[in-house]
Coordinates of C-alpha atoms in Angstrom, one line a residue:
Chain U
M27 CA 18.5 3.2 7.2
S28 CA 19.4 3.9 10.8
S29 CA 22.5 2.6 12.3
N30 CA 21.0 1.9 15.7
G31 CA 19.5 -1.4 14.4
F32 CA 16.0 0.1 14.6
F33 CA 14.2 0.1 11.3
N34 CA 13.3 3.9 10.6
F35 CA 10.4 3.8 8.4
A36 CA 10.2 7.5 7.8
E37 CA 13.8 7.4 6.5
A38 CA 13.4 4.6 4.2
Q39 CA 10.2 5.9 2.7
A40 CA 11.8 9.4 2.0
Q41 CA 14.7 7.6 0.3
A42 CA 12.4 5.4 -1.7
R43 CA 10.3 8.2 -2.9
R44 CA 13.4 10.2 -4.0
R45 CA 14.4 7.3 -6.1
T46 CA 11.2 6.8 -7.5
M47 CA 11.4 10.5 -8.9
V48 CA 14.4 9.9 -10.3
L49 CA 13.5 7.0 -12.5
V50 CA 10.3 8.6 -13.3
A51 CA 12.1 11.8 -14.5
L52 CA 14.5 9.4 -16.6
F53 CA 11.5 7.6 -18.1
L54 CA 9.9 11.0 -19.3
L55 CA 13.5 12.0 -20.6
L56 CA 13.5 8.7 -22.5
T57 CA 10.1 9.3 -24.4
V58 CA 11.2 13.0 -25.0
T59 CA 14.5 11.9 -26.4
I60 CA 13.1 9.4 -28.9
A61 CA 10.3 11.7 -30.1
A62 CA 13.1 14.6 -30.4
A63 CA 15.4 12.0 -32.4
V64 CA 12.7 11.1 -34.8
G65 CA 11.6 14.5 -35.1
A66 CA 15.3 15.4 -36.2
L67 CA 15.5 12.7 -38.6
G68 CA 12.2 13.7 -40.0
G69 CA 13.5 17.2 -40.2
L70 CA 16.5 16.1 -42.0
L71 CA 14.9 14.0 -44.5
L72 CA 11.4 15.0 -45.2
G73 CA 12.0 18.8 -45.4
G74 CA 14.8 17.9 -48.0
A75 CA 12.5 15.6 -49.8
D76 CA 9.8 18.2 -50.1
D77 CA 12.4 20.7 -51.5
Q78 CA 13.6 18.2 -54.0
L79 CA 10.2 17.2 -55.1
V80 CA 9.5 20.8 -56.1
Q81 CA 13.1 21.3 -57.4
Q82 CA 12.8 18.3 -59.6
Q83 CA 9.7 19.6 -61.3
H84 CA 11.3 22.6 -62.5
A85 CA 14.8 21.4 -63.3
T86 CA 16.3 18.1 -62.8
G87 CA 19.7 19.4 -62.1
P88 CA 22.6 18.0 -60.1
E89 CA 22.5 20.7 -57.5
A90 CA 19.7 19.2 -55.4
S91 CA 21.8 16.2 -54.3
D92 CA 24.9 18.2 -53.8
R93 CA 23.3 20.4 -50.9
S94 CA 24.8 19.2 -47.5
L95 CA 22.7 17.4 -44.9
L96 CA 22.6 20.1 -42.6
E97 CA 21.4 22.7 -45.2
R98 CA 18.3 20.5 -45.9
F99 CA 17.3 20.5 -42.3
D100 CA 14.0 21.8 -41.8
P101 CA 13.3 22.9 -38.2
A102 CA 9.6 23.3 -38.8
T103 CA 9.2 19.6 -40.1
A104 CA 11.4 18.2 -37.2
V105 CA 9.0 19.9 -34.6
V106 CA 5.9 18.9 -36.4
V107 CA 7.1 15.3 -36.6
G108 CA 8.5 15.3 -33.1
L109 CA 5.2 16.6 -31.8
G110 CA 3.4 14.0 -33.9
V111 CA 5.6 11.1 -32.1
M112 CA 4.9 12.4 -28.8
G113 CA 1.3 12.5 -29.7
I114 CA 1.3 8.8 -31.0
I115 CA 3.1 8.0 -27.5
L116 CA 0.7 9.8 -25.3
I117 CA -2.5 9.0 -27.0
T118 CA -1.9 5.2 -27.1
A119 CA -0.8 5.6 -23.6
A120 CA -3.9 7.5 -22.5
V121 CA -6.2 5.1 -24.4
R122 CA -4.4 2.0 -23.1
G123 CA -4.5 3.5 -19.4
A124 CA -8.2 3.9 -19.5
L125 CA -8.7 0.2 -20.8
L126 CA -6.4 -1.1 -18.1
G127 CA -7.7 1.0 -15.4
G128 CA -10.5 0.2 -12.8
D129 CA -11.9 -2.4 -10.4
G130 CA -9.5 -4.2 -8.6
A131 CA -12.3 -7.2 -7.7
R132 CA -12.3 -7.6 -11.5
V133 CA -8.6 -8.4 -11.5
A134 CA -8.8 -10.5 -8.3
Q135 CA -11.7 -12.6 -10.1
S136 CA -9.8 -12.8 -13.4
M137 CA -6.9 -14.4 -11.2
G138 CA -9.5 -17.0 -9.7
G139 CA -10.0 -15.3 -6.5
T140 CA -12.9 -16.0 -4.4
E141 CA -14.5 -13.2 -2.2
I142 CA -14.6 -13.5 1.4
T143 CA -16.9 -11.4 3.5
H144 CA -17.5 -10.5 6.8
D145 CA -19.9 -13.4 7.5
T146 CA -17.3 -16.0 6.8
T147 CA -17.0 -18.7 9.6
N148 CA -13.8 -20.5 8.4
P149 CA -11.1 -19.5 11.1
A150 CA -8.2 -18.6 8.7
K151 CA -10.5 -16.6 6.3
R152 CA -12.1 -15.0 9.4
Q153 CA -8.7 -14.2 10.6
L154 CA -7.7 -12.8 7.2
Y155 CA -10.8 -10.6 7.0
N156 CA -10.2 -9.1 10.5
V157 CA -6.4 -8.3 9.6
V158 CA -7.5 -6.4 6.5
E159 CA -10.1 -4.5 8.6
E160 CA -7.5 -3.6 11.2
M161 CA -5.1 -2.5 8.5
A162 CA -7.9 -0.4 6.9
I163 CA -7.9 1.5 10.3
A164 CA -4.3 1.5 10.8
A165 CA -3.7 2.9 7.2
N166 CA -6.9 5.3 7.3
L167 CA -8.3 4.1 3.9
P168 CA -11.5 2.4 3.3
M169 CA -12.1 -1.5 3.5
P170 CA -11.0 -2.9 0.1
R171 CA -12.7 -6.3 -0.9
V172 CA -10.9 -9.5 0.0
F173 CA -10.4 -12.5 -2.1
V174 CA -8.4 -15.9 -1.4
I175 CA -6.6 -17.5 -4.4
K176 CA -7.9 -20.9 -3.7
H177 CA -5.8 -23.3 -5.9
E178 CA -2.5 -21.5 -5.3
Q179 CA -0.2 -23.2 -3.0
G180 CA 2.6 -20.5 -2.9
I181 CA 2.7 -17.8 -0.4
N182 CA 1.8 -14.5 -2.1
A183 CA -0.6 -11.7 -2.1
F184 CA -1.4 -8.7 -4.0
A185 CA -3.4 -5.6 -4.3
A186 CA -5.4 -4.5 -7.3
G187 CA -7.4 -1.6 -8.5
N188 CA -6.5 2.1 -9.3
S189 CA -7.9 3.9 -6.3
P190 CA -8.4 3.4 -2.6
E191 CA -12.3 3.0 -3.3
T192 CA -11.9 0.2 -5.9
A193 CA -9.3 -1.6 -4.3
A194 CA -9.1 -5.3 -3.7
I195 CA -6.6 -7.5 -1.7
G196 CA -5.8 -11.0 -2.7
M197 CA -4.1 -13.8 -0.7
T198 CA -3.3 -17.1 -1.9
H199 CA -4.2 -20.3 -0.2
G200 CA -0.7 -21.0 0.6
A201 CA 0.0 -17.5 2.3
L202 CA -3.3 -18.5 4.5
A203 CA -2.1 -21.7 5.4
T204 CA 1.5 -20.9 6.3
L205 CA 1.7 -17.4 7.6
N206 CA 0.5 -17.0 11.4
R207 CA -1.7 -13.8 12.3
Q208 CA 1.2 -11.5 12.8
E209 CA 2.7 -12.4 9.6
L210 CA -0.4 -12.1 7.7
K211 CA -0.7 -8.7 9.1
G212 CA 2.6 -7.8 7.8
V213 CA 1.8 -8.9 4.4
V214 CA -1.7 -7.1 4.3
A215 CA 0.1 -4.2 5.7
H216 CA 2.4 -4.2 2.6
E217 CA -0.4 -4.5 0.2
F218 CA -2.3 -1.6 1.9
A219 CA 1.1 0.3 1.7
H220 CA 1.0 -0.2 -2.3
I221 CA -2.8 1.2 -2.2
A222 CA -1.9 4.2 0.1
N223 CA 1.3 5.1 -2.0
G224 CA -0.7 4.9 -5.2
D225 CA 1.6 2.3 -6.6
M226 CA -1.3 0.7 -9.0
R227 CA -1.7 3.9 -10.5
L228 CA 2.0 4.7 -11.0
N229 CA 2.6 1.5 -12.3
L230 CA -0.4 1.8 -14.8
R231 CA 0.8 5.1 -16.2
V232 CA 4.4 3.5 -16.9
M233 CA 2.7 0.4 -18.4
A234 CA 0.9 2.5 -20.7
M235 CA 3.9 4.7 -21.5
I236 CA 5.7 1.4 -22.5
F237 CA 2.5 0.4 -24.7
G238 CA 2.8 4.0 -26.4
L239 CA 6.5 3.1 -27.2
V240 CA 5.3 -0.3 -28.6
A241 CA 2.8 1.7 -30.8
L242 CA 5.6 3.8 -32.2
S243 CA 7.2 0.5 -33.4
V244 CA 4.2 -0.7 -34.9
A245 CA 3.8 2.9 -36.6
G246 CA 7.3 2.5 -37.9
R247 CA 6.6 -1.0 -39.4
M248 CA 3.4 0.3 -41.0
A249 CA 5.1 3.4 -42.7
M250 CA 7.6 0.8 -44.0
R251 CA 4.9 -1.2 -45.5
T252 CA 2.9 1.7 -47.0
V253 CA 6.2 2.6 -48.5
F254 CA 6.6 -0.8 -50.2
I255 CA 3.0 -1.0 -51.4
G256 CA 3.0 2.6 -52.8
G257 CA 6.4 2.9 -53.7
G258 CA 6.5 2.5 -57.4
R259 CA 4.4 5.6 -57.8
R260 CA 6.9 7.9 -55.7
D261 CA 10.1 9.8 -56.2
Q262 CA 12.7 7.6 -55.3
R263 CA 14.0 10.0 -52.6
V264 CA 10.7 10.3 -50.8
V265 CA 10.7 6.6 -50.7
M266 CA 14.1 6.4 -49.2
A267 CA 12.9 9.0 -46.5
A268 CA 10.1 7.4 -45.4
M269 CA 11.9 4.3 -45.2
A270 CA 14.4 5.8 -43.0
I271 CA 11.9 7.1 -40.8
G272 CA 9.7 4.0 -40.6
V273 CA 13.2 2.1 -39.7
A274 CA 14.0 4.7 -37.0
L275 CA 10.4 4.6 -35.5
L276 CA 10.8 0.8 -35.4
V277 CA 14.3 0.8 -33.9
L278 CA 13.9 3.6 -31.5
G279 CA 10.6 2.1 -30.4
A280 CA 11.9 -1.1 -29.8
L281 CA 14.8 0.1 -27.8
G282 CA 12.6 2.5 -26.1
V283 CA 10.5 -0.3 -24.9
L284 CA 13.3 -2.3 -23.6
A285 CA 14.7 0.9 -21.6
G286 CA 11.0 1.2 -20.5
R287 CA 10.7 -2.2 -19.3
L288 CA 14.1 -1.8 -17.1
L289 CA 13.0 1.4 -16.0
Q290 CA 9.7 0.0 -15.1
A291 CA 11.3 -3.1 -13.3
A292 CA 13.7 -0.4 -11.4
I293 CA 10.6 1.7 -10.3
S294 CA 8.7 -1.5 -9.2
R295 CA 11.6 -2.5 -6.9
R296 CA 12.0 0.9 -5.2
R297 CA 8.3 0.7 -4.6
E298 CA 8.5 -2.6 -2.8
Y299 CA 11.1 -1.0 -0.4
L300 CA 8.8 1.9 0.0
A301 CA 6.0 -0.5 0.7
D302 CA 7.9 -2.7 3.2
A303 CA 8.6 0.6 5.0
T304 CA 5.1 2.0 4.8
A305 CA 3.8 -1.4 6.0
V306 CA 5.8 -1.1 9.2
E307 CA 4.6 2.4 9.7
F308 CA 0.9 0.9 9.8
T309 CA 1.8 -2.3 12.0
R310 CA 4.7 -0.6 14.0
E311 CA 6.3 -4.1 14.2
P312 CA 8.7 -5.1 11.4
E313 CA 8.8 -8.6 12.6
G314 CA 5.8 -9.9 11.4
L315 CA 6.6 -8.7 7.8
A316 CA 10.1 -10.0 8.1
N317 CA 9.1 -13.3 9.3
A318 CA 6.6 -13.7 6.2
L319 CA 9.5 -12.5 3.8
K320 CA 11.9 -15.5 5.6
K321 CA 9.1 -18.1 5.1
I322 CA 8.9 -17.0 1.3
G323 CA 12.6 -17.3 1.2
A324 CA 12.6 -20.8 2.9
L325 CA 10.2 -21.9 0.2
Q326 CA 11.5 -20.4 -2.9
E327 CA 9.6 -22.8 -5.1
A328 CA 6.4 -21.7 -3.4
E329 CA 6.5 -18.4 -4.7
H330 CA 5.7 -19.5 -8.3
L331 CA 2.4 -18.1 -9.1
N332 CA 0.8 -20.5 -11.7
N333 CA -0.8 -17.9 -13.5
A334 CA -1.3 -16.4 -16.8
H335 CA -2.3 -13.2 -15.5
G336 CA 0.9 -12.7 -13.6
E337 CA 2.1 -10.1 -15.8
E338 CA -0.5 -7.7 -15.2
V339 CA -0.2 -7.9 -11.4
R340 CA 3.3 -8.9 -10.9
H341 CA 4.6 -5.6 -9.6
M342 CA 1.6 -5.5 -7.1
L343 CA 2.6 -9.2 -5.9
F344 CA 3.9 -9.3 -2.5
A345 CA 7.0 -11.5 -3.9
E346 CA 8.7 -11.8 -7.1
A347 CA 6.3 -14.4 -9.2
V348 CA 6.9 -14.7 -12.7
S349 CA 10.6 -16.2 -12.5
R350 CA 12.9 -16.1 -9.9
R351 CA 15.7 -16.8 -12.2
S352 CA 14.9 -13.6 -14.1
P353 CA 18.0 -11.3 -14.6
G354 CA 18.3 -8.8 -11.8
L355 CA 17.4 -5.8 -14.1
M356 CA 14.2 -7.2 -15.1
A357 CA 13.2 -8.3 -11.7
T358 CA 9.9 -6.3 -10.2
H359 CA 11.1 -7.1 -6.5
P360 CA 14.3 -6.5 -5.0
P361 CA 16.2 -9.6 -3.6
L362 CA 14.4 -11.1 -0.6
V363 CA 17.5 -11.2 1.4
E364 CA 17.9 -7.7 0.9
R365 CA 14.5 -6.7 1.9
I366 CA 14.6 -8.9 4.8
R367 CA 18.0 -7.0 5.9
A368 CA 16.4 -3.5 5.4
L369 CA 13.7 -4.7 8.3
D370 CA 16.0 -6.8 10.4
P371 CA 19.8 -5.7 9.9
A372 CA 21.2 -8.9 11.9
F373 CA 19.4 -11.3 9.5
N374 CA 21.5 -14.2 8.4
P375 CA 19.9 -16.9 6.1
D376 CA 22.4 -19.5 7.1
D377 CA 21.3 -19.6 10.8
D378 CA 18.1 -17.9 11.0
P379 CA 15.5 -20.3 12.6
V380 CA 12.5 -19.1 10.6
W381 CA 14.2 -19.0 7.1
R382 CA 15.6 -22.4 8.0
K383 CA 12.3 -24.1 8.9
P384 CA 10.6 -26.7 6.7
Q385 CA 7.4 -25.8 5.2
K386 CA 5.6 -28.8 6.7
E387 CA 6.6 -27.3 10.1
M388 CA 5.4 -24.0 9.3
M389 CA 1.7 -25.4 8.4
R390 CA 1.8 -27.4 11.3
E391 CA 2.5 -24.4 13.5
R392 CA -0.1 -22.7 11.8
R393 CA -3.0 -25.3 12.1
R394 CA -2.1 -25.1 15.8
E395 CA -2.5 -21.5 16.0
L396 CA -5.8 -21.5 14.4
R397 CA -6.6 -24.3 16.9
G398 CA -5.7 -22.2 19.7
D399 CA -2.9 -24.5 21.0
T400 CA 0.0 -23.6 23.1
A401 CA 3.3 -25.0 21.4
Chain A
M28 CA -10.1 58.7 1.5
E29 CA -6.6 57.4 1.8
T30 CA -6.7 56.5 5.6
V31 CA -9.8 54.5 4.6
I32 CA -8.1 52.6 1.9
T33 CA -5.2 52.0 4.3
L34 CA -7.5 50.9 7.0
L35 CA -9.1 48.4 4.5
I36 CA -5.7 47.0 3.3
V37 CA -4.7 46.6 7.0
L38 CA -7.6 44.7 7.7
A39 CA -7.6 42.7 4.8
V40 CA -3.9 41.7 5.6
L41 CA -5.1 40.8 9.1
I42 CA -8.3 39.1 8.3
V43 CA -7.3 36.8 5.5
P44 CA -4.5 34.8 7.2
G45 CA -6.9 34.9 10.3
V46 CA -9.8 33.3 8.4
L47 CA -7.2 30.6 6.9
L48 CA -5.8 29.9 10.1
Y49 CA -9.4 29.4 11.7
N50 CA -10.4 27.1 8.9
R51 CA -6.9 25.1 9.5
L52 CA -7.9 24.9 13.2
V53 CA -11.6 23.4 12.2
R54 CA -10.0 21.0 9.7
K55 CA -7.4 19.5 12.2
R56 CA -10.3 19.6 15.0
N57 CA -12.6 17.6 12.7
A58 CA -9.8 15.4 11.8
F59 CA -9.0 14.1 15.5
K60 CA -12.8 14.2 16.3
N61 CA -13.5 11.9 13.4
A62 CA -10.8 9.7 14.6
F63 CA -12.1 9.5 18.0
A64 CA -15.4 8.3 16.6
Q65 CA -13.5 5.4 15.1
I66 CA -12.2 4.4 18.5
D67 CA -15.6 4.7 20.1
V68 CA -17.0 2.2 17.4
Q69 CA -14.3 -0.5 18.2
L70 CA -14.6 0.1 21.9
K71 CA -18.3 -0.5 21.8
R72 CA -17.5 -3.4 19.9
R73 CA -15.1 -4.8 22.5
H74 CA -17.7 -4.4 25.2
D75 CA -20.3 -6.0 23.5
L76 CA -18.0 -9.2 22.8
I77 CA -17.5 -9.7 26.6
P78 CA -20.6 -10.8 27.8
N79 CA -20.5 -13.6 25.3
L80 CA -16.9 -14.5 26.2
V81 CA -18.1 -14.6 29.8
E82 CA -21.0 -16.6 28.9
T83 CA -19.0 -19.1 26.9
V84 CA -16.1 -19.5 29.5
Q85 CA -18.5 -19.8 32.5
G86 CA -19.0 -23.5 32.2
Y87 CA -15.5 -24.4 31.8
M88 CA -14.0 -22.0 34.5
A89 CA -16.2 -22.4 37.4
H90 CA -13.3 -21.9 39.8
E91 CA -12.5 -18.5 38.3
R92 CA -15.5 -17.1 39.5
E93 CA -13.5 -14.1 41.0
T94 CA -12.0 -13.3 37.7
L95 CA -15.0 -13.4 35.8
T96 CA -16.7 -11.1 38.1
A97 CA -13.8 -8.8 37.9
V98 CA -14.1 -8.9 34.0
I99 CA -18.0 -8.2 34.1
E100 CA -17.1 -5.4 36.6
A101 CA -14.4 -3.7 34.6
R102 CA -16.6 -4.2 31.3
N103 CA -19.5 -2.4 32.8
N104 CA -17.5 0.3 34.2
A105 CA -15.9 0.9 30.7
E106 CA -19.0 0.8 28.9
Q107 CA -20.3 3.5 31.4
V108 CA -17.2 5.7 30.8
R109 CA -17.3 5.1 27.1
Q110 CA -21.0 6.4 26.8
Q111 CA -20.2 9.6 28.9
T112 CA -17.1 10.2 26.8
S113 CA -18.2 9.3 23.5
G114 CA -19.4 12.9 22.8
A115 CA -16.1 14.5 24.5
A116 CA -13.3 13.9 22.0
G117 CA -10.2 15.4 23.1
D118 CA -11.4 16.6 26.5
P119 CA -8.1 15.5 28.7
A120 CA -10.0 14.6 31.9
S121 CA -12.6 12.5 29.7
M122 CA -9.6 11.0 28.0
E123 CA -7.8 10.1 31.0
Q124 CA -10.5 8.7 32.5
L125 CA -11.4 6.5 29.3
G126 CA -7.8 5.6 29.2
K127 CA -7.9 4.3 32.9
A128 CA -11.4 2.1 32.4
E129 CA -10.0 0.5 29.3
G130 CA -6.6 -0.1 30.8
S131 CA -8.0 -2.1 33.7
L132 CA -10.4 -4.0 31.4
G133 CA -7.3 -5.0 29.5
G134 CA -5.6 -6.1 32.4
V135 CA -8.4 -8.2 33.7
L136 CA -8.8 -9.7 30.3
G137 CA -5.2 -10.5 29.9
R138 CA -5.5 -12.5 33.3
L139 CA -8.7 -14.2 32.0
F140 CA -6.8 -15.3 28.9
A141 CA -3.8 -16.5 30.9
L142 CA -6.0 -18.5 32.9
S143 CA -7.7 -20.1 30.0
E144 CA -4.5 -21.7 29.1
A145 CA -5.0 -24.1 31.9
Y146 CA -8.4 -25.5 30.6
P147 CA -7.8 -27.7 27.1
D148 CA -11.4 -28.2 27.0
L149 CA -12.1 -24.5 26.9
K150 CA -9.4 -24.0 24.2
A151 CA -10.9 -26.6 22.0
N152 CA -14.2 -25.1 22.0
E153 CA -14.9 -23.3 18.7
N154 CA -17.3 -20.7 19.9
F155 CA -14.3 -19.8 22.6
R156 CA -11.7 -19.9 19.5
S157 CA -13.8 -17.6 17.2
L158 CA -14.4 -15.2 20.3
Q159 CA -10.6 -15.1 21.0
E160 CA -9.9 -14.2 17.4
E161 CA -12.5 -11.4 17.6
L162 CA -11.2 -10.0 20.6
T163 CA -7.8 -9.9 19.3
S164 CA -8.9 -8.3 16.5
T165 CA -10.8 -5.7 18.3
E166 CA -8.0 -5.0 20.4
N167 CA -5.8 -4.3 17.6
R168 CA -8.4 -2.1 15.9
V169 CA -8.7 -0.2 19.1
A170 CA -4.8 0.1 19.3
Y171 CA -4.7 1.4 15.7
A172 CA -7.5 3.5 16.0
R173 CA -5.9 4.9 19.1
Q174 CA -2.7 5.6 17.1
A175 CA -4.6 7.6 14.6
Y176 CA -6.3 9.6 17.2
N177 CA -3.2 10.5 18.8
D178 CA -1.5 11.4 15.7
A179 CA -4.3 13.7 14.8
A180 CA -4.5 15.1 18.2
M181 CA -1.0 15.8 18.0
R182 CA -1.2 17.4 14.7
Y183 CA -4.1 19.5 16.0
N184 CA -2.3 20.5 19.0
N185 CA 0.7 21.7 17.3
V186 CA -1.4 24.1 15.3
V187 CA -3.0 25.1 18.6
E188 CA 0.4 26.1 20.2
T189 CA 2.4 27.4 17.5
V190 CA 2.7 30.9 16.3
P191 CA 0.5 32.6 14.7
S192 CA -2.1 30.3 14.8
N193 CA -2.0 30.0 18.7
I194 CA -3.4 33.7 18.7
I195 CA -6.6 32.5 16.8
A196 CA -6.9 29.4 18.8
G197 CA -6.9 31.6 21.9
M198 CA -9.6 33.9 20.5
F199 CA -11.8 31.3 19.5
N200 CA -11.5 28.8 22.4
F201 CA -9.4 26.1 20.7
A202 CA -8.4 24.0 23.5
R203 CA -5.4 21.4 23.6
A204 CA -6.6 17.9 23.0
G205 CA -5.9 15.2 25.3
M206 CA -3.8 12.1 24.3
L207 CA -5.5 8.8 24.8
E208 CA -3.1 6.3 26.8
F209 CA -4.4 3.1 28.2
E210 CA -2.8 2.5 31.5
D211 CA -2.2 -1.3 31.2
R212 CA -0.4 -0.7 27.8
E213 CA 1.5 -3.9 27.9
A214 CA -2.0 -5.8 28.4
M215 CA -3.3 -3.7 25.4
Q216 CA -0.8 -4.4 23.0
E217 CA -0.2 -7.8 23.7
P218 CA -3.6 -8.9 24.2
P219 CA -5.0 -12.4 24.5
K220 CA -1.8 -14.4 23.4
V221 CA -2.9 -16.3 20.2
Q222 CA 0.3 -16.3 18.1
F223 CA 3.0 -18.7 18.8
S224 CA 6.1 -18.7 16.7

């Protein structure tokens, strides 16, 4: 961030992009490492087991078990098993991705959103629709469909859909009733930034990869079960090898899912900073976004989104929704104070007039704004 | 034979980059023309809203006839300029003319809205409020469309003026695009004051 007190969106964007790249690279490294580890284990156990089967048919000597582990290592089997594991992850991820993908409007509707169109006469909704159109021009993106989550009193918003053409933007009723025009514009610009930066697609891919790792655990459990059921008929060593690989798949898969979720949250936090920076590029005024974040901070309890679908769109929300007590490592959003400081370096929660304002006061001001009253 | 081959190679070396640069210029020119079309749409919207606004305001602000006339005049002038310049994207003289006309319209509109603060009945009028919102939105759209146009025009100008594309630009008459600035920028960026914090 620049030192002169101005918000330098280009610099902030470049930084967020670099850090995402590192995280995505780590994620790929994670899956490759898991595949390689299982592959190596497979080479060690399965390769040897095959040999032993052959040997035992000819001569049941003690020499078979005397061979050292390294000698039994079979590179071909290792490669086959490793590629198989990679295949399981990638194929499940691809299938999952295809199932998850698609229409933003459908996601918005599943969250209980009602669509608003250009002919709405309600002043607040009309204003929201106008603000979305303004930002579509600023972001040079097609006009998304616009939804309001009626029964949600917290201040929040989301963007859904995999491509700019199928995107939808949702805003909670609470946001519409509390934020003024400039702040709404900041929030809408933030959501447009997610669309412009392809964050929905990025997160979808990460989620699909995590699902692939879950599938690995499942495969491990299945392998163990098969061994238990058919175990009696087989050679003891083969059973042991299959068991070991099953356990390895189970454990590595589970560890991978955990690591994957941590990385997913870290990527999501980076993308939030990026979206904030991009939003300022669109509006050219950091105050609106900063004030919206301050209002959220002021009514922390308001940001709880009471919705079972929270998980799927959680990273796309404007502010942390599922649980604000979630540990820092799993949070999909950076701390509010940090986000505000990035936009307004002089911010101090203890004596900030917006942060200190009671919600009633905010809503009264908002009603006045919609009525056209001067304060 | 060899000279023919050499000649062909030299030609290819010159022509292929030339074609690429030419295409690049055309793409950039289309981009800023497209951005200008967006401004034109929004300016038309702005001008279409004003007669409605004056109609609504008239009954309440009978004493401000002068200002209302000035708004109508500025609007008509701006609309005329818009029609003249709508096909002339990037022409510096046209851009300047358009900027002046829209700038003075923004100025008188700002005055009208400042005066409206003194008429509580008017401000309570639902029609007036919705027109105010539409105008605010249109001003914002014009501002963002102008931002997009100026960015596109600058990218185009960079290609027109830098080596080696400036050679191709000179050969095929790719003129520098004019930026669109509104004279009364304060009034444009801070249009009818509707937000209070």
